[in-house]
Amino acid sequence: MDRITHLCSYLSSCNTFADVACDHGYVAEFMLKNGLCQSAVVSDISAKCLKKAELLLEDYILSGKCRVVCCDGLKEIDRQTDLVVIAGVGGKEIIKILSEGFIPESFVFQPMKNAEELRKYLIENGCNLEKDDIFTDGKKYYFVIKGNLNGTSPYTEEQFRYGKDCLKNPVFYNYLQEEINKKKSYLSNEMTELSRSELVRQIKNMEEILKNETDGNI
């Protein structure tokens, strides 16, 4: 299963939908094609990317079911939009988009990196993370965060670091083992003692989580 298909499995039906930083517009196409939204808006800061989305969604645009806007983040997105997706960009970039715009009532975010920082930002701003998981397309691993503004729940430091539902997902432990192997290979590189000790600390932490999972403590 590819990344977009996996991502779309986390989406819910809604009235209005927005795909921010949409690139080709595949997520909006999925929502419209499957009757999961009444109307959609796709946005991207890149006019070139929007041209691809316009071509893909041409029939929906002509029928008035889809609108295309070239803008930075959420700046041209209605705050009343029922569900907003931001996928394929870094966690820090998603935080920037939200802080300069708004946190949607319901959302699905798929950060390419810095998922921990994004989780903390969302929790600190009163979000409820319904699903905080991981999936793979067979080549890469992707974190996905689905939530809303209906209040928050406490997170442990471990859950912030790796994701609440990831810790119950076998895919995560495959990811963790690969990360451990990768980090161990870095130890043969030249680096400062401070960097080396931090790398060793990260490896030990990951190995402890793997051990707890094997022992049935998670």
PDB file of C-alpha atoms in Angstrom:
ATOM      1  CA  MET A   1       0.000   0.000   0.000  1.00  0.00           C
ATOM      2  CA  ASP A   2       1.429   3.410  -0.920  1.00  0.00           C
ATOM      3  CA  ARG A   3       1.773   6.434   1.362  1.00  0.00           C
ATOM      4  CA  ILE A   4      -1.315   8.267   0.084  1.00  0.00           C
ATOM      5  CA  THR A   5      -3.562   5.200   0.409  1.00  0.00           C
ATOM      6  CA  HIS A   6      -2.356   4.657   3.974  1.00  0.00           C
ATOM      7  CA  LEU A   7      -2.857   8.323   4.809  1.00  0.00           C
ATOM      8  CA  CYS A   8      -6.381   8.359   3.389  1.00  0.00           C
ATOM      9  CA  SER A   9      -7.381   5.447   5.630  1.00  0.00           C
ATOM     10  CA  TYR A  10      -7.216   7.903   8.574  1.00  0.00           C
ATOM     11  CA  LEU A  11      -9.696  10.349   7.006  1.00  0.00           C
ATOM     12  CA  SER A  12     -13.344  10.730   8.055  1.00  0.00           C
ATOM     13  CA  SER A  13     -16.349  12.008   6.138  1.00  0.00           C
ATOM     14  CA  CYS A  14     -17.078  15.708   6.487  1.00  0.00           C
ATOM     15  CA  ASN A  15     -18.872  18.573   4.802  1.00  0.00           C
ATOM     16  CA  THR A  16     -15.892  20.792   3.950  1.00  0.00           C
ATOM     17  CA  PHE A  17     -12.345  19.549   3.474  1.00  0.00           C
ATOM     18  CA  ALA A  18      -8.970  21.219   2.879  1.00  0.00           C
ATOM     19  CA  ASP A  19      -5.716  19.683   1.640  1.00  0.00           C
ATOM     20  CA  VAL A  20      -2.950  22.124   2.578  1.00  0.00           C
ATOM     21  CA  ALA A  21       0.454  21.820   0.869  1.00  0.00           C
ATOM     22  CA  CYS A  22      -1.475  19.526  -1.463  1.00  0.00           C
ATOM     23  CA  ASP A  23       1.227  18.835  -4.094  1.00  0.00           C
ATOM     24  CA  HIS A  24      -0.578  16.659  -6.697  1.00  0.00           C
ATOM     25  CA  GLY A  25      -3.943  16.819  -4.897  1.00  0.00           C
ATOM     26  CA  TYR A  26      -4.317  13.057  -4.453  1.00  0.00           C
ATOM     27  CA  VAL A  27      -5.867  13.305  -0.970  1.00  0.00           C
ATOM     28  CA  ALA A  28      -8.552  15.734  -2.100  1.00  0.00           C
ATOM     29  CA  GLU A  29      -9.244  13.468  -5.071  1.00  0.00           C
ATOM     30  CA  PHE A  30      -9.776  10.544  -2.682  1.00  0.00           C
ATOM     31  CA  MET A  31     -12.220  12.549  -0.553  1.00  0.00           C
ATOM     32  CA  LEU A  32     -14.227  13.807  -3.524  1.00  0.00           C
ATOM     33  CA  LYS A  33     -14.160  10.567  -5.505  1.00  0.00           C
ATOM     34  CA  ASN A  34     -15.450   8.566  -2.540  1.00  0.00           C
ATOM     35  CA  GLY A  35     -18.129  11.088  -1.572  1.00  0.00           C
ATOM     36  CA  LEU A  36     -16.465  11.780   1.795  1.00  0.00           C
ATOM     37  CA  CYS A  37     -16.892  15.553   1.507  1.00  0.00           C
ATOM     38  CA  GLN A  38     -19.340  17.942  -0.110  1.00  0.00           C
ATOM     39  CA  SER A  39     -16.643  20.382  -1.148  1.00  0.00           C
ATOM     40  CA  ALA A  40     -12.861  20.656  -1.015  1.00  0.00           C
ATOM     41  CA  VAL A  41     -10.159  23.268  -1.272  1.00  0.00           C
ATOM     42  CA  VAL A  42      -6.569  22.479  -2.209  1.00  0.00           C
ATOM     43  CA  SER A  43      -3.754  24.887  -1.490  1.00  0.00           C
ATOM     44  CA  ASP A  44      -0.019  25.063  -1.957  1.00  0.00           C
ATOM     45  CA  ILE A  45       2.593  27.797  -1.818  1.00  0.00           C
ATOM     46  CA  SER A  46       3.925  26.472  -5.134  1.00  0.00           C
ATOM     47  CA  ALA A  47       1.975  27.505  -8.232  1.00  0.00           C
ATOM     48  CA  LYS A  48       3.752  24.703 -10.106  1.00  0.00           C
ATOM     49  CA  CYS A  49       2.400  22.076  -7.702  1.00  0.00           C
ATOM     50  CA  LEU A  50      -1.065  23.577  -7.941  1.00  0.00           C
ATOM     51  CA  LYS A  51      -1.035  23.158 -11.711  1.00  0.00           C
ATOM     52  CA  LYS A  52      -0.685  19.405 -11.179  1.00  0.00           C
ATOM     53  CA  ALA A  53      -3.565  19.436  -8.696  1.00  0.00           C
ATOM     54  CA  GLU A  54      -5.711  21.514 -11.056  1.00  0.00           C
ATOM     55  CA  LEU A  55      -5.185  18.976 -13.826  1.00  0.00           C
ATOM     56  CA  LEU A  56      -6.044  16.033 -11.574  1.00  0.00           C
ATOM     57  CA  LEU A  57      -9.111  17.720 -10.076  1.00  0.00           C
ATOM     58  CA  GLU A  58     -10.316  19.495 -13.213  1.00  0.00           C
ATOM     59  CA  ASP A  59     -13.781  17.883 -13.288  1.00  0.00           C
ATOM     60  CA  TYR A  60     -14.427  18.694  -9.615  1.00  0.00           C
ATOM     61  CA  ILE A  61     -13.234  22.281 -10.121  1.00  0.00           C
ATOM     62  CA  LEU A  62     -15.535  22.757 -13.111  1.00  0.00           C
ATOM     63  CA  SER A  63     -18.485  21.346 -11.174  1.00  0.00           C
ATOM     64  CA  GLY A  64     -17.838  23.753  -8.291  1.00  0.00           C
ATOM     65  CA  LYS A  65     -16.965  21.036  -5.793  1.00  0.00           C
ATOM     66  CA  CYS A  66     -13.293  21.963  -5.529  1.00  0.00           C
ATOM     67  CA  ARG A  67     -11.470  25.281  -5.203  1.00  0.00           C
ATOM     68  CA  VAL A  68      -7.742  25.841  -5.790  1.00  0.00           C
ATOM     69  CA  VAL A  69      -5.791  28.567  -3.961  1.00  0.00           C
ATOM     70  CA  CYS A  70      -2.111  29.480  -4.111  1.00  0.00           C
ATOM     71  CA  CYS A  71      -1.182  30.591  -0.609  1.00  0.00           C
ATOM     72  CA  ASP A  72       1.201  30.124   2.287  1.00  0.00           C
ATOM     73  CA  GLY A  73      -0.205  27.576   4.712  1.00  0.00           C
ATOM     74  CA  LEU A  74      -3.722  28.259   5.998  1.00  0.00           C
ATOM     75  CA  LYS A  75      -3.866  31.912   5.009  1.00  0.00           C
ATOM     76  CA  GLU A  76      -6.666  31.412   2.446  1.00  0.00           C
ATOM     77  CA  ILE A  77      -8.411  28.523   4.221  1.00  0.00           C
ATOM     78  CA  ASP A  78     -11.728  29.138   5.995  1.00  0.00           C
ATOM     79  CA  ARG A  79     -11.444  28.607   9.760  1.00  0.00           C
ATOM     80  CA  GLN A  80     -14.794  26.804   9.685  1.00  0.00           C
ATOM     81  CA  THR A  81     -13.436  24.013   7.447  1.00  0.00           C
ATOM     82  CA  ASP A  82     -14.478  20.699   8.983  1.00  0.00           C
ATOM     83  CA  LEU A  83     -11.319  18.690   8.281  1.00  0.00           C
ATOM     84  CA  VAL A  84      -7.818  19.802   7.276  1.00  0.00           C
ATOM     85  CA  VAL A  85      -4.966  17.591   6.089  1.00  0.00           C
ATOM     86  CA  ILE A  86      -1.329  18.676   6.042  1.00  0.00           C
ATOM     87  CA  ALA A  87       0.977  15.915   4.836  1.00  0.00           C
ATOM     88  CA  GLY A  88       4.425  15.441   3.392  1.00  0.00           C
ATOM     89  CA  VAL A  89       6.143  18.363   5.153  1.00  0.00           C
ATOM     90  CA  GLY A  90       8.184  18.528   8.358  1.00  0.00           C
ATOM     91  CA  GLY A  91       6.678  18.780  11.827  1.00  0.00           C
ATOM     92  CA  LYS A  92       8.280  22.184  12.413  1.00  0.00           C
ATOM     93  CA  GLU A  93       6.802  23.439   9.141  1.00  0.00           C
ATOM     94  CA  ILE A  94       3.349  22.223  10.233  1.00  0.00           C
ATOM     95  CA  ILE A  95       3.788  24.058  13.553  1.00  0.00           C
ATOM     96  CA  LYS A  96       4.700  27.220  11.628  1.00  0.00           C
ATOM     97  CA  ILE A  97       1.612  26.861   9.427  1.00  0.00           C
ATOM     98  CA  LEU A  98      -0.633  26.423  12.473  1.00  0.00           C
ATOM     99  CA  SER A  99       0.941  29.214  14.536  1.00  0.00           C
ATOM    100  CA  GLU A 100       0.623  31.664  11.638  1.00  0.00           C
ATOM    101  CA  GLY A 101      -2.887  30.485  10.859  1.00  0.00           C
ATOM    102  CA  PHE A 102      -5.066  28.407  13.170  1.00  0.00           C
ATOM    103  CA  ILE A 103      -5.514  24.895  14.527  1.00  0.00           C
ATOM    104  CA  PRO A 104      -8.397  23.247  12.622  1.00  0.00           C
ATOM    105  CA  GLU A 105     -11.402  21.788  14.426  1.00  0.00           C
ATOM    106  CA  SER A 106     -10.411  18.355  13.065  1.00  0.00           C
ATOM    107  CA  PHE A 107      -7.134  17.461  11.400  1.00  0.00           C
ATOM    108  CA  VAL A 108      -4.853  14.763  10.045  1.00  0.00           C
ATOM    109  CA  PHE A 109      -1.140  15.628   9.968  1.00  0.00           C
ATOM    110  CA  GLN A 110       1.599  13.473   8.474  1.00  0.00           C
ATOM    111  CA  PRO A 111       4.949  15.018   9.448  1.00  0.00           C
ATOM    112  CA  MET A 112       8.013  13.798   7.570  1.00  0.00           C
ATOM    113  CA  LYS A 113      10.202  14.568  10.614  1.00  0.00           C
ATOM    114  CA  ASN A 114      10.051  16.286  14.024  1.00  0.00           C
ATOM    115  CA  ALA A 115       6.822  14.496  14.980  1.00  0.00           C
ATOM    116  CA  GLU A 116       7.709  14.847  18.684  1.00  0.00           C
ATOM    117  CA  GLU A 117       7.734  18.645  18.491  1.00  0.00           C
ATOM    118  CA  LEU A 118       4.397  18.609  16.650  1.00  0.00           C
ATOM    119  CA  ARG A 119       2.779  16.363  19.285  1.00  0.00           C
ATOM    120  CA  LYS A 120       3.920  18.701  22.068  1.00  0.00           C
ATOM    121  CA  TYR A 121       2.632  21.766  20.224  1.00  0.00           C
ATOM    122  CA  LEU A 122      -0.776  20.192  19.674  1.00  0.00           C
ATOM    123  CA  ILE A 123      -1.157  18.960  23.267  1.00  0.00           C
ATOM    124  CA  GLU A 124       0.011  22.315  24.651  1.00  0.00           C
ATOM    125  CA  ASN A 125      -2.663  24.006  22.548  1.00  0.00           C
ATOM    126  CA  GLY A 126      -5.542  21.901  23.814  1.00  0.00           C
ATOM    127  CA  CYS A 127      -5.789  19.249  21.117  1.00  0.00           C
ATOM    128  CA  ASN A 128      -7.104  15.734  21.561  1.00  0.00           C
ATOM    129  CA  LEU A 129      -4.980  13.263  19.576  1.00  0.00           C
ATOM    130  CA  GLU A 130      -7.431  10.536  18.562  1.00  0.00           C
ATOM    131  CA  LYS A 131      -4.819   8.540  16.664  1.00  0.00           C
ATOM    132  CA  ASP A 132      -1.056   8.945  16.888  1.00  0.00           C
ATOM    133  CA  ASP A 133       0.352   6.129  14.831  1.00  0.00           C
ATOM    134  CA  ILE A 134       2.912   4.926  12.287  1.00  0.00           C
ATOM    135  CA  PHE A 135       2.676   3.126   8.941  1.00  0.00           C
ATOM    136  CA  THR A 136       5.013   2.004   6.199  1.00  0.00           C
ATOM    137  CA  ASP A 137       4.773   1.784   2.423  1.00  0.00           C
ATOM    138  CA  GLY A 138       7.449  -0.920   2.457  1.00  0.00           C
ATOM    139  CA  LYS A 139      10.268   1.564   1.861  1.00  0.00           C
ATOM    140  CA  LYS A 140       9.832   4.309   4.441  1.00  0.00           C
ATOM    141  CA  TYR A 141       8.077   4.833   7.745  1.00  0.00           C
ATOM    142  CA  TYR A 142       5.583   7.652   8.315  1.00  0.00           C
ATOM    143  CA  PHE A 143       4.043   9.063  11.477  1.00  0.00           C
ATOM    144  CA  VAL A 144       0.408  10.202  11.282  1.00  0.00           C
ATOM    145  CA  ILE A 145      -1.507  12.271  13.832  1.00  0.00           C
ATOM    146  CA  LYS A 146      -5.306  12.534  13.743  1.00  0.00           C
ATOM    147  CA  GLY A 147      -7.035  14.825  16.205  1.00  0.00           C
ATOM    148  CA  ASN A 148      -9.437  17.608  17.093  1.00  0.00           C
ATOM    149  CA  LEU A 149      -9.919  20.564  19.420  1.00  0.00           C
ATOM    150  CA  ASN A 150     -12.226  18.727  21.839  1.00  0.00           C
ATOM    151  CA  GLY A 151      -9.861  18.843  24.810  1.00  0.00           C
ATOM    152  CA  THR A 152      -6.606  17.073  25.523  1.00  0.00           C
ATOM    153  CA  SER A 153      -5.335  14.032  27.399  1.00  0.00           C
ATOM    154  CA  PRO A 154      -2.029  13.585  29.250  1.00  0.00           C
ATOM    155  CA  TYR A 155       0.995  12.272  27.382  1.00  0.00           C
ATOM    156  CA  THR A 156       4.081  10.623  28.839  1.00  0.00           C
ATOM    157  CA  GLU A 157       7.546  11.660  27.635  1.00  0.00           C
ATOM    158  CA  GLU A 158       7.801   8.334  25.821  1.00  0.00           C
ATOM    159  CA  GLN A 159       4.484   8.933  24.055  1.00  0.00           C
ATOM    160  CA  PHE A 160       5.612  12.422  23.039  1.00  0.00           C
ATOM    161  CA  ARG A 161       8.812  10.982  21.621  1.00  0.00           C
ATOM    162  CA  TYR A 162       7.353   8.058  19.690  1.00  0.00           C
ATOM    163  CA  GLY A 163       3.572   8.405  19.495  1.00  0.00           C
ATOM    164  CA  LYS A 164       0.844   6.983  21.749  1.00  0.00           C
ATOM    165  CA  ASP A 165      -0.475   4.385  19.310  1.00  0.00           C
ATOM    166  CA  CYS A 166       2.927   3.650  17.788  1.00  0.00           C
ATOM    167  CA  LEU A 167       3.919   1.958  21.036  1.00  0.00           C
ATOM    168  CA  LYS A 168       1.152  -0.625  20.401  1.00  0.00           C
ATOM    169  CA  ASN A 169       1.908  -1.088  16.694  1.00  0.00           C
ATOM    170  CA  PRO A 170       4.282  -3.879  15.497  1.00  0.00           C
ATOM    171  CA  VAL A 171       5.322  -1.641  12.570  1.00  0.00           C
ATOM    172  CA  PHE A 172       6.849   0.763  15.083  1.00  0.00           C
ATOM    173  CA  TYR A 173       9.187  -1.898  16.482  1.00  0.00           C
ATOM    174  CA  ASN A 174      10.492  -2.679  13.006  1.00  0.00           C
ATOM    175  CA  TYR A 175      11.102   1.052  12.586  1.00  0.00           C
ATOM    176  CA  LEU A 176      12.821   1.212  15.977  1.00  0.00           C
ATOM    177  CA  GLN A 177      15.177  -1.678  15.175  1.00  0.00           C
ATOM    178  CA  GLU A 178      16.145  -0.021  11.898  1.00  0.00           C
ATOM    179  CA  GLU A 179      16.786   3.258  13.718  1.00  0.00           C
ATOM    180  CA  ILE A 180      18.962   1.479  16.283  1.00  0.00           C
ATOM    181  CA  ASN A 181      21.017  -0.174  13.536  1.00  0.00           C
ATOM    182  CA  LYS A 182      21.368   3.144  11.718  1.00  0.00           C
ATOM    183  CA  LYS A 183      22.482   5.009  14.835  1.00  0.00           C
ATOM    184  CA  LYS A 184      24.958   2.284  15.759  1.00  0.00           C
ATOM    185  CA  SER A 185      26.553   2.631  12.317  1.00  0.00           C
ATOM    186  CA  TYR A 186      27.023   6.349  13.015  1.00  0.00           C
ATOM    187  CA  LEU A 187      29.204   5.535  16.039  1.00  0.00           C
ATOM    188  CA  SER A 188      32.110   4.698  13.700  1.00  0.00           C
ATOM    189  CA  ASN A 189      32.090   8.292  12.404  1.00  0.00           C
ATOM    190  CA  GLU A 190      34.173  11.096  13.850  1.00  0.00           C
ATOM    191  CA  MET A 191      32.187  13.275  16.246  1.00  0.00           C
ATOM    192  CA  THR A 192      32.526  15.207  19.477  1.00  0.00           C
ATOM    193  CA  GLU A 193      32.301  13.321  22.767  1.00  0.00           C
ATOM    194  CA  LEU A 194      29.103  15.201  23.535  1.00  0.00           C
ATOM    195  CA  SER A 195      27.528  14.058  20.259  1.00  0.00           C
ATOM    196  CA  ARG A 196      28.729  10.488  20.840  1.00  0.00           C
ATOM    197  CA  SER A 197      27.302  10.339  24.349  1.00  0.00           C
ATOM    198  CA  GLU A 198      23.954  11.684  23.082  1.00  0.00           C
ATOM    199  CA  LEU A 199      23.896   9.062  20.325  1.00  0.00           C
ATOM    200  CA  VAL A 200      24.656   6.296  22.835  1.00  0.00           C
ATOM    201  CA  ARG A 201      21.881   7.623  25.099  1.00  0.00           C
ATOM    202  CA  GLN A 202      19.367   7.503  22.218  1.00  0.00           C
ATOM    203  CA  ILE A 203      20.387   3.943  21.315  1.00  0.00           C
ATOM    204  CA  LYS A 204      20.031   2.774  24.930  1.00  0.00           C
ATOM    205  CA  ASN A 205      16.606   4.384  25.191  1.00  0.00           C
ATOM    206  CA  MET A 206      15.409   2.674  22.001  1.00  0.00           C
ATOM    207  CA  GLU A 207      16.831  -0.683  23.089  1.00  0.00           C
ATOM    208  CA  GLU A 208      15.038  -0.371  26.422  1.00  0.00           C
ATOM    209  CA  ILE A 209      11.711   0.214  24.644  1.00  0.00           C
ATOM    210  CA  LEU A 210      12.323  -2.842  22.456  1.00  0.00           C
ATOM    211  CA  LYS A 211      13.154  -4.911  25.526  1.00  0.00           C
ATOM    212  CA  ASN A 212       9.991  -3.758  27.316  1.00  0.00           C
ATOM    213  CA  GLU A 213       7.911  -4.697  24.295  1.00  0.00           C
ATOM    214  CA  THR A 214       9.546  -8.142  24.116  1.00  0.00           C
ATOM    215  CA  ASP A 215       8.942  -8.624  27.849  1.00  0.00           C
ATOM    216  CA  GLY A 216       5.301  -7.560  27.463  1.00  0.00           C
ATOM    217  CA  ASN A 217       5.654  -4.414  29.576  1.00  0.00           C
ATOM    218  CA  ILE A 218       4.134  -2.065  26.966  1.00  0.00           C
TER     219      ILE A 218
END
